[in-house]
Short mmCIF file of C-alpha atoms and ligand atoms in Angstrom, two decimals:
data_model
loop_
_atom_site.label_atom_id
_atom_site.label_comp_id
_atom_site.label_asym_id
_atom_site.label_seq_id
_atom_site.Cartn_x
_atom_site.Cartn_y
_atom_site.Cartn_z
CA MET L 1 -29.89 61.67 -24.03
CA TYR L 2 -31.05 59.14 -26.56
CA GLN L 3 -31.97 55.47 -26.37
CA ALA L 4 -29.82 52.71 -27.83
CA LYS L 5 -30.40 48.97 -28.13
CA ALA L 6 -27.93 46.77 -26.26
CA TYR L 7 -27.38 43.37 -24.64
CA SER L 8 -26.79 43.41 -20.90
CA VAL L 9 -26.40 41.10 -17.91
CA ALA L 10 -28.28 41.87 -14.70
CA GLY L 11 -26.01 39.89 -12.35
CA ALA L 12 -23.01 37.57 -12.11
CA THR L 13 -25.01 34.45 -12.95
CA ALA L 14 -27.58 36.04 -15.26
CA PRO L 15 -27.57 35.44 -19.02
CA PHE L 16 -27.36 38.27 -21.54
CA THR L 17 -30.73 39.66 -22.62
CA SER L 18 -31.90 42.41 -24.91
CA ASP L 19 -32.01 45.85 -23.27
CA THR L 20 -32.39 49.55 -24.01
CA ILE L 21 -29.89 52.03 -22.55
CA GLN L 22 -29.41 55.79 -22.36
CA ARG L 23 -26.47 57.32 -24.21
CA ARG L 24 -25.48 60.98 -24.01
CA GLU L 25 -25.96 63.36 -26.92
CA THR L 26 -22.68 64.36 -28.56
CA THR L 27 -21.03 67.20 -26.67
CA GLN L 28 -18.44 69.57 -28.18
CA ARG L 29 -15.63 66.98 -28.53
CA ASP L 30 -17.69 63.83 -28.97
CA VAL L 31 -18.04 61.42 -31.86
CA ARG L 32 -21.17 59.27 -32.16
CA ILE L 33 -20.51 55.90 -33.74
CA GLU L 34 -22.86 53.29 -35.21
CA ILE L 35 -21.24 50.03 -34.07
CA LEU L 36 -20.73 47.49 -36.86
CA PHE L 37 -18.69 44.78 -35.10
CA CYS L 38 -17.58 44.19 -31.52
CA GLY L 39 -15.06 41.55 -30.48
CA VAL L 40 -15.65 39.32 -27.43
CA CYS L 41 -12.71 39.51 -25.02
CA HIS L 42 -12.25 37.16 -22.07
CA SER L 43 -12.17 40.34 -19.94
CA ASP L 44 -15.83 40.82 -20.94
CA LEU L 45 -16.57 37.44 -19.38
CA HIS L 46 -14.47 38.10 -16.24
CA THR L 47 -16.41 41.37 -15.77
CA ALA L 48 -19.92 40.14 -16.67
CA ARG L 49 -19.50 37.30 -14.15
CA ASP L 50 -17.88 39.55 -11.53
CA GLN L 51 -14.77 37.36 -11.44
CA TRP L 52 -12.56 40.38 -10.67
CA SER L 53 -14.74 41.46 -7.74
CA SER L 54 -11.78 41.94 -5.37
CA VAL L 55 -10.09 44.45 -7.72
CA MET L 56 -12.80 45.86 -9.98
CA PRO L 57 -16.29 44.87 -8.81
CA THR L 58 -18.96 44.87 -11.49
CA THR L 59 -21.90 47.28 -11.43
CA TYR L 60 -25.09 45.87 -13.00
CA PRO L 61 -26.59 46.09 -15.49
CA CYS L 62 -23.30 45.45 -17.24
CA ILE L 63 -22.74 45.94 -20.97
CA PRO L 64 -19.27 44.76 -21.96
CA GLY L 65 -17.46 45.18 -25.28
CA HIS L 66 -14.20 47.06 -25.89
CA GLU L 67 -13.23 45.92 -29.36
CA ILE L 68 -15.47 48.28 -31.26
CA VAL L 69 -15.47 49.21 -34.93
CA GLY L 70 -18.07 51.36 -36.59
CA ARG L 71 -19.00 54.36 -38.66
CA VAL L 72 -19.25 57.95 -37.48
CA THR L 73 -22.84 59.21 -37.62
CA LYS L 74 -22.43 62.55 -35.85
CA VAL L 75 -19.65 64.80 -34.51
CA GLY L 76 -19.63 67.60 -31.94
CA ALA L 77 -18.94 71.17 -33.09
CA GLY L 78 -15.38 71.10 -31.76
CA VAL L 79 -14.33 67.77 -33.31
CA THR L 80 -11.37 68.14 -35.67
CA LYS L 81 -10.09 64.59 -36.29
CA PHE L 82 -13.24 62.89 -37.61
CA LYS L 83 -16.22 63.55 -39.82
CA LYS L 84 -19.50 61.79 -40.57
CA ASP L 85 -19.08 58.39 -42.33
CA ASP L 86 -15.45 57.85 -41.22
CA LEU L 87 -14.60 54.25 -40.24
CA VAL L 88 -13.36 54.28 -36.67
CA GLY L 89 -12.49 52.11 -33.70
CA VAL L 90 -12.77 52.33 -29.91
CA GLY L 91 -10.76 50.14 -27.56
CA CYS L 92 -10.65 49.70 -23.80
CA MET L 93 -10.62 53.39 -22.80
CA VAL L 94 -12.98 56.26 -23.53
CA ASP L 95 -11.45 59.02 -21.38
CA SER L 96 -8.67 59.98 -18.96
CA ASP L 97 -7.70 63.11 -16.99
CA HIS L 98 -5.52 64.29 -19.94
CA THR L 99 -3.07 66.02 -17.57
CA CYS L 100 -1.23 63.48 -15.38
CA PRO L 101 2.35 62.40 -16.18
CA ASN L 102 1.12 59.11 -17.67
CA CYS L 103 -1.33 60.87 -20.01
CA ARG L 104 1.39 63.30 -21.02
CA ALA L 105 3.63 60.31 -21.82
CA ASP L 106 0.91 58.72 -24.04
CA MET L 107 0.12 56.02 -21.48
CA GLU L 108 -3.48 56.91 -20.72
CA GLN L 109 -4.08 53.31 -19.63
CA PHE L 110 -2.14 54.10 -16.44
CA CYS L 111 -3.89 57.41 -15.74
CA PRO L 112 -5.46 57.30 -12.25
CA GLY L 113 -8.51 59.02 -13.75
CA SER L 114 -8.89 56.87 -16.84
CA THR L 115 -12.40 55.84 -17.84
CA PHE L 116 -12.65 52.35 -19.25
CA THR L 117 -15.16 51.62 -21.99
CA TYR L 118 -17.42 49.69 -19.65
CA ASN L 119 -17.89 49.31 -15.90
CA SER L 120 -16.12 52.63 -15.11
CA PRO L 121 -17.88 55.53 -13.37
CA ASP L 122 -19.53 57.58 -16.14
CA LYS L 123 -18.23 61.16 -15.84
CA HIS L 124 -21.05 62.36 -18.09
CA GLY L 125 -23.73 60.90 -15.85
CA ALA L 126 -25.66 59.21 -18.66
CA ALA L 127 -25.63 56.07 -16.47
CA PRO L 128 -23.88 55.02 -13.22
CA VAL L 129 -21.15 53.28 -15.21
CA THR L 130 -19.96 53.31 -18.79
CA TYR L 131 -21.61 50.89 -21.21
CA GLY L 132 -19.54 49.07 -23.83
CA GLY L 133 -19.87 47.87 -27.36
CA TYR L 134 -22.57 45.16 -27.16
CA SER L 135 -24.80 47.96 -28.37
CA GLU L 136 -25.91 49.66 -31.57
CA SER L 137 -24.02 52.90 -30.93
CA ILE L 138 -21.60 54.68 -28.59
CA VAL L 139 -20.53 58.29 -27.94
CA VAL L 140 -16.81 58.86 -27.29
CA ASP L 141 -14.41 61.81 -26.86
CA GLU L 142 -12.55 62.15 -30.17
CA GLN L 143 -9.18 61.75 -28.43
CA PHE L 144 -10.10 58.12 -27.69
CA VAL L 145 -11.34 57.32 -31.18
CA LEU L 146 -8.98 55.57 -33.60
CA ARG L 147 -8.63 55.64 -37.33
CA LEU L 148 -8.91 52.23 -39.05
CA PRO L 149 -7.16 50.77 -42.08
CA GLU L 150 -9.94 50.90 -44.69
CA HIS L 151 -9.00 47.84 -46.75
CA LEU L 152 -9.14 45.17 -44.03
CA ASP L 153 -12.06 42.93 -43.06
CA LEU L 154 -13.86 44.89 -40.35
CA ALA L 155 -14.98 41.87 -38.31
CA GLY L 156 -11.31 40.88 -38.03
CA VAL L 157 -10.16 44.44 -37.27
CA ALA L 158 -12.40 44.77 -34.18
CA PRO L 159 -10.24 42.47 -31.97
CA LEU L 160 -7.16 44.55 -32.75
CA LEU L 161 -8.59 47.21 -30.42
CA CYS L 162 -7.86 45.04 -27.36
CA ALA L 163 -6.30 41.66 -28.22
CA GLY L 164 -4.14 43.41 -30.83
CA ILE L 165 -2.74 46.24 -28.74
CA THR L 166 -2.38 44.09 -25.60
CA THR L 167 0.03 41.77 -27.39
CA TYR L 168 1.68 44.33 -29.71
CA SER L 169 2.66 46.65 -26.85
CA PRO L 170 4.75 44.26 -24.70
CA ILE L 171 6.37 42.71 -27.77
CA ARG L 172 7.48 46.18 -28.98
CA ARG L 173 8.60 47.22 -25.51
CA TRP L 174 10.79 44.14 -25.13
CA GLY L 175 13.09 45.50 -27.85
CA ASP L 176 14.42 43.92 -31.02
CA ILE L 177 13.05 40.38 -31.01
CA THR L 178 14.48 39.46 -34.41
CA GLY L 179 15.80 35.91 -34.17
CA LYS L 180 14.94 35.64 -30.46
CA LYS L 181 13.07 32.65 -29.07
CA VAL L 182 9.66 33.96 -28.06
CA GLY L 183 6.94 31.89 -26.39
CA VAL L 184 3.23 32.61 -26.42
CA VAL L 185 1.26 30.79 -23.71
CA GLY L 186 -2.39 30.08 -24.61
CA LEU L 187 -3.77 30.15 -28.15
CA GLY L 188 -6.93 32.20 -27.66
CA GLY L 189 -7.87 35.74 -28.66
CA LEU L 190 -4.76 37.41 -27.27
CA GLY L 191 -2.45 34.47 -27.93
CA HIS L 192 -3.16 34.17 -31.64
CA MET L 193 -2.50 37.91 -32.08
CA GLY L 194 0.72 37.53 -30.09
CA VAL L 195 1.83 34.85 -32.53
CA LYS L 196 1.08 37.09 -35.53
CA PHE L 197 2.98 40.09 -34.10
CA ALA L 198 5.97 38.09 -32.83
CA LYS L 199 6.24 36.49 -36.29
CA ALA L 200 5.89 39.87 -38.03
CA PHE L 201 8.78 41.24 -35.95
CA GLY L 202 11.05 38.33 -36.87
CA ALA L 203 11.06 36.16 -33.74
CA HIS L 204 11.32 32.38 -33.57
CA VAL L 205 7.81 31.83 -32.25
CA VAL L 206 6.80 28.91 -30.03
CA VAL L 207 3.23 28.36 -28.87
CA PHE L 208 2.47 26.66 -25.55
CA THR L 209 -1.01 25.19 -25.69
CA THR L 210 -3.11 22.87 -23.55
CA SER L 211 -5.17 21.97 -26.64
CA PRO L 212 -3.44 19.46 -28.97
CA SER L 213 -6.18 20.14 -31.54
CA LYS L 214 -4.82 23.70 -32.02
CA LYS L 215 -1.36 22.55 -33.14
CA GLU L 216 -1.97 22.87 -36.88
CA ASP L 217 -3.65 26.24 -36.51
CA ALA L 218 -0.74 27.52 -34.44
CA LEU L 219 1.66 26.65 -37.26
CA ARG L 220 -0.66 28.20 -39.86
CA LEU L 221 -0.89 31.38 -37.78
CA GLY L 222 2.89 31.72 -37.89
CA ALA L 223 4.37 29.67 -35.05
CA HIS L 224 7.59 27.84 -35.80
CA GLU L 225 7.06 25.26 -33.07
CA VAL L 226 4.23 24.13 -30.81
CA ILE L 227 4.60 22.66 -27.33
CA ILE L 228 1.74 20.76 -25.71
CA SER L 229 2.20 22.17 -22.22
CA THR L 230 0.62 19.17 -20.52
CA ASN L 231 3.37 16.94 -21.95
CA ALA L 232 6.22 17.02 -19.39
CA GLU L 233 8.73 15.54 -21.84
CA GLU L 234 8.11 18.26 -24.48
CA MET L 235 8.37 20.96 -21.81
CA LYS L 236 11.66 19.54 -20.51
CA GLN L 237 13.28 19.67 -23.94
CA HIS L 238 12.79 23.46 -24.12
CA ALA L 239 13.69 24.34 -20.50
CA GLY L 240 15.98 27.36 -20.13
CA THR L 241 15.91 28.35 -23.82
CA PHE L 242 13.49 31.29 -24.18
CA ASN L 243 14.34 34.99 -24.30
CA PHE L 244 10.78 36.22 -23.81
CA ILE L 245 7.42 34.64 -23.00
CA LEU L 246 4.02 36.29 -23.26
CA ASP L 247 1.49 34.60 -20.95
CA THR L 248 -2.12 35.12 -22.08
CA VAL L 249 -3.82 32.46 -19.95
CA ALA L 250 -7.19 33.48 -18.49
CA ALA L 251 -7.35 30.83 -15.74
CA ASP L 252 -5.22 29.67 -12.81
CA HIS L 253 -2.09 27.85 -14.02
CA ASP L 254 1.44 26.97 -12.92
CA ILE L 255 3.47 30.00 -13.96
CA ASN L 256 6.69 28.43 -12.61
CA ALA L 257 6.55 25.88 -15.41
CA TYR L 258 6.92 28.79 -17.88
CA LEU L 259 9.51 30.71 -15.82
CA ASN L 260 11.59 27.53 -16.03
CA MET L 261 11.45 27.81 -19.83
CA LEU L 262 13.33 31.16 -19.73
CA GLY L 263 17.08 31.40 -20.31
CA LEU L 264 19.47 33.78 -18.53
CA GLU L 265 17.81 37.18 -17.93
CA GLY L 266 14.73 36.09 -19.80
CA ASN L 267 11.44 37.85 -19.16
CA LEU L 268 7.93 36.55 -18.80
CA THR L 269 5.25 39.18 -19.28
CA LEU L 270 1.78 38.45 -17.96
CA VAL L 271 -1.14 39.87 -19.87
CA GLY L 272 -3.65 37.21 -18.84
CA ALA L 273 -5.56 38.17 -15.72
CA PRO L 274 -6.81 35.06 -13.84
CA GLU L 275 -9.14 35.83 -10.96
CA THR L 276 -7.00 34.00 -8.36
CA PRO L 277 -3.40 35.03 -7.46
CA LEU L 278 -0.63 33.01 -9.08
CA GLN L 279 1.99 31.27 -6.92
CA VAL L 280 5.52 32.28 -7.93
CA SER L 281 8.55 30.26 -6.86
CA ALA L 282 11.48 32.53 -5.91
CA PHE L 283 13.86 29.90 -7.22
CA ALA L 284 12.27 30.01 -10.67
CA LEU L 285 13.31 33.69 -10.83
CA ILE L 286 16.61 33.96 -8.98
CA PHE L 287 18.41 31.16 -10.80
CA GLY L 288 19.06 32.89 -14.10
CA ARG L 289 18.24 36.45 -12.95
CA LYS L 290 14.87 36.22 -14.67
CA SER L 291 12.10 38.78 -14.53
CA LEU L 292 8.35 38.59 -14.32
CA SER L 293 6.32 41.60 -15.38
CA GLY L 294 2.88 42.64 -16.55
CA SER L 295 1.40 44.78 -19.27
CA LEU L 296 -1.96 46.51 -19.70
CA ILE L 297 -3.34 47.22 -23.21
CA GLY L 298 -1.48 50.25 -24.66
CA GLY L 299 -1.87 54.02 -24.97
CA ILE L 300 -3.92 55.68 -27.70
CA LYS L 301 -0.87 56.75 -29.74
CA GLU L 302 0.55 53.23 -29.60
CA THR L 303 -2.85 51.74 -30.51
CA GLN L 304 -2.97 53.93 -33.61
CA GLU L 305 0.59 52.85 -34.46
CA MET L 306 -0.47 49.18 -34.11
CA LEU L 307 -3.53 49.71 -36.35
CA ASP L 308 -1.38 51.42 -39.00
CA PHE L 309 1.12 48.53 -38.78
CA CYS L 310 -1.70 46.02 -39.26
CA GLY L 311 -2.87 48.03 -42.27
CA GLU L 312 0.61 47.85 -43.83
CA GLN L 313 1.10 44.16 -43.03
CA ASN L 314 -2.51 43.04 -43.67
CA ILE L 315 -2.82 41.69 -40.13
CA THR L 316 -6.29 40.97 -38.74
CA SER L 317 -7.68 38.62 -36.14
CA ASP L 318 -9.06 35.21 -37.15
CA VAL L 319 -12.69 35.53 -36.18
CA GLU L 320 -15.90 33.57 -35.85
CA VAL L 321 -18.63 36.10 -36.64
CA ILE L 322 -21.72 35.62 -34.47
CA PRO L 323 -25.05 37.39 -34.07
CA ILE L 324 -25.55 39.02 -30.65
CA GLN L 325 -28.23 36.39 -29.90
CA LYS L 326 -25.40 33.78 -29.66
CA ILE L 327 -23.50 35.66 -26.96
CA ASN L 328 -24.40 33.34 -24.07
CA GLU L 329 -23.25 30.32 -26.06
CA ALA L 330 -20.05 32.16 -27.02
CA TYR L 331 -19.20 32.73 -23.34
CA GLU L 332 -19.63 29.02 -22.59
CA ARG L 333 -17.27 28.22 -25.43
CA LEU L 334 -14.72 30.79 -24.21
CA LEU L 335 -14.64 28.99 -20.87
CA LYS L 336 -13.78 25.77 -22.70
CA SER L 337 -10.93 27.42 -24.71
CA ASP L 338 -13.06 26.71 -27.75
CA VAL L 339 -12.84 29.76 -29.99
CA LYS L 340 -11.06 30.18 -33.33
CA TYR L 341 -9.71 32.58 -32.33
CA ARG L 342 -11.98 35.49 -31.46
CA PHE L 343 -15.74 35.91 -31.55
CA SER L 344 -16.74 39.08 -33.39
CA ILE L 345 -20.36 40.16 -33.00
CA ASP L 346 -22.11 41.41 -36.12
CA MET L 347 -24.11 44.28 -34.64
CA ALA L 348 -26.56 44.30 -37.54
CA SER L 349 -28.11 41.37 -35.63
CA LEU L 350 -29.29 43.83 -32.96
CA LYS L 351 -31.59 45.60 -35.41
CA GLY L 352 -34.35 43.00 -35.15
CA GLU L 353 -34.53 43.18 -31.32
P1 LIG H 401 -9.23 33.39 -24.46
O1 LIG H 401 -9.54 33.71 -25.86
O2 LIG H 401 -10.20 32.65 -23.62
O3 LIG H 401 -7.81 32.65 -24.46
C1 LIG H 401 -7.18 32.18 -23.29
C2 LIG H 401 -6.40 30.90 -23.63
O4 LIG H 401 -5.72 30.48 -22.45
C3 LIG H 401 -7.26 29.72 -24.00
O5 LIG H 401 -7.64 29.70 -25.34
C4 LIG H 401 -6.35 28.55 -23.68
O6 LIG H 401 -5.43 28.34 -24.74
C5 LIG H 401 -5.55 29.06 -22.49
N1 LIG H 401 -6.05 28.49 -21.23
C6 LIG H 401 -7.31 28.58 -20.75
N2 LIG H 401 -7.40 27.94 -19.59
C7 LIG H 401 -6.19 27.46 -19.31
C8 LIG H 401 -5.64 26.73 -18.23
N3 LIG H 401 -6.38 26.35 -17.18
N4 LIG H 401 -4.31 26.42 -18.27
C9 LIG H 401 -3.57 26.78 -19.30
N5 LIG H 401 -4.05 27.46 -20.36
C10 LIG H 401 -5.33 27.80 -20.37
O7 LIG H 401 -8.94 34.73 -23.62
P2 LIG H 401 -8.35 36.15 -24.14
O8 LIG H 401 -9.47 37.02 -24.54
O9 LIG H 401 -7.21 35.90 -25.03
O10 LIG H 401 -7.83 36.76 -22.76
C11 LIG H 401 -6.81 36.10 -22.04
C12 LIG H 401 -6.60 36.78 -20.69
O11 LIG H 401 -6.04 38.08 -20.91
C13 LIG H 401 -7.87 37.03 -19.89
O12 LIG H 401 -7.61 36.80 -18.52
C14 LIG H 401 -8.18 38.49 -20.14
O13 LIG H 401 -8.94 39.09 -19.14
C15 LIG H 401 -6.78 39.05 -20.18
N6 LIG H 401 -6.65 40.34 -20.87
C16 LIG H 401 -5.69 41.18 -20.40
C17 LIG H 401 -5.46 42.38 -21.03
C18 LIG H 401 -4.37 43.29 -20.55
O14 LIG H 401 -4.36 44.47 -20.91
N7 LIG H 401 -3.43 42.79 -19.77
C19 LIG H 401 -6.21 42.74 -22.15
C20 LIG H 401 -7.17 41.85 -22.61
C21 LIG H 401 -7.37 40.63 -21.98
P3 LIG H 401 -4.95 26.85 -25.16
O15 LIG H 401 -6.21 26.12 -25.56
O16 LIG H 401 -4.03 27.13 -26.28
O17 LIG H 401 -4.26 26.27 -23.97
ZN1 LIG H 402 -10.11 42.98 -23.90
#
């Protein structure tokens, strides 16, 4: 065991404070990583504030962070993929059972024994639960470590590890979206990456936003059109015209309004995970044989494919870089949909703690 600096919350209403945690020494297959940047996902906030208590209750102290980029400082004797000084990333998972049908099909995110980067039982026993990336270092099985494109801005690469793969995966799975009318609901961390990927794959991209002030940014990020979703007239004009809609909203909202935007056999995929159940109107689905589905991050192989694609296309997240000391303020801004378009924590700021 060794000690690492971190920022943790002690309870659902507690602020983040400086902390020291125990990490395991590198075992045979482990990679130890000095964390350089960590993105701030809305899932971090849901978890820190125990908003998903009915499905995944939070164990405290809680140290979120699953958009991790850093440099390898040490490798176990059996590690073959990485060496000291490599630039690497870690996303939402740090382990799985490696043997179930989902793992064998490169979908470790659906493994019943998967270990998430934070708030999952820690198989290694270094702590009751895993601790995430709001920390100076992390130790991870090499199979869950990703190789990064070296030429991109690292602060903007970090969010690819969750916001990137969570939007890339359902867009790729939908099929050939070239020329299709694709909607992205919510222009936040996930949403702005959804816009970039849908554009890169040739779709006609339309952003639904509740924030009129984001209209210009949406167009700059690659959207062809922007709909202010609170404007009934604008919504009406587009009813029944979409092939695919990606819903990234983090709070309760009227999903039927977006199902009504779909054309015949259109699909709405939910990636946003509001704490309260959404009300779905049967009529919004059965008229037009529409489908509603969900998607959870992506497997390790697909995440690597996404990172390589971003390297080729020069795709990164638009980030506001913050020191860790601003994390409480950042959460308040996330709740107000006020982030352009992902906070990325510069972990060098932890050194002075
Ligand atoms: P975020 O940066 O806070 O963005 C969410 C956006 O939703 C906001 O910027 C806002 O966009 C819109 N929004 C917020 N409240 C709304 C409301 N009441 N009605 C309509 N729109 C609203 O959050 P994020 O990090 O992108 O995460 C989004 C959700 O995805 C979270 O629930 C998160 O837990 C979940 N998530 C899921 C996965 C997965 O694997 N499925 C992975 C990561 C995150 P506008 O201002 O444009 O309206
Ligand atoms: Zn996330």
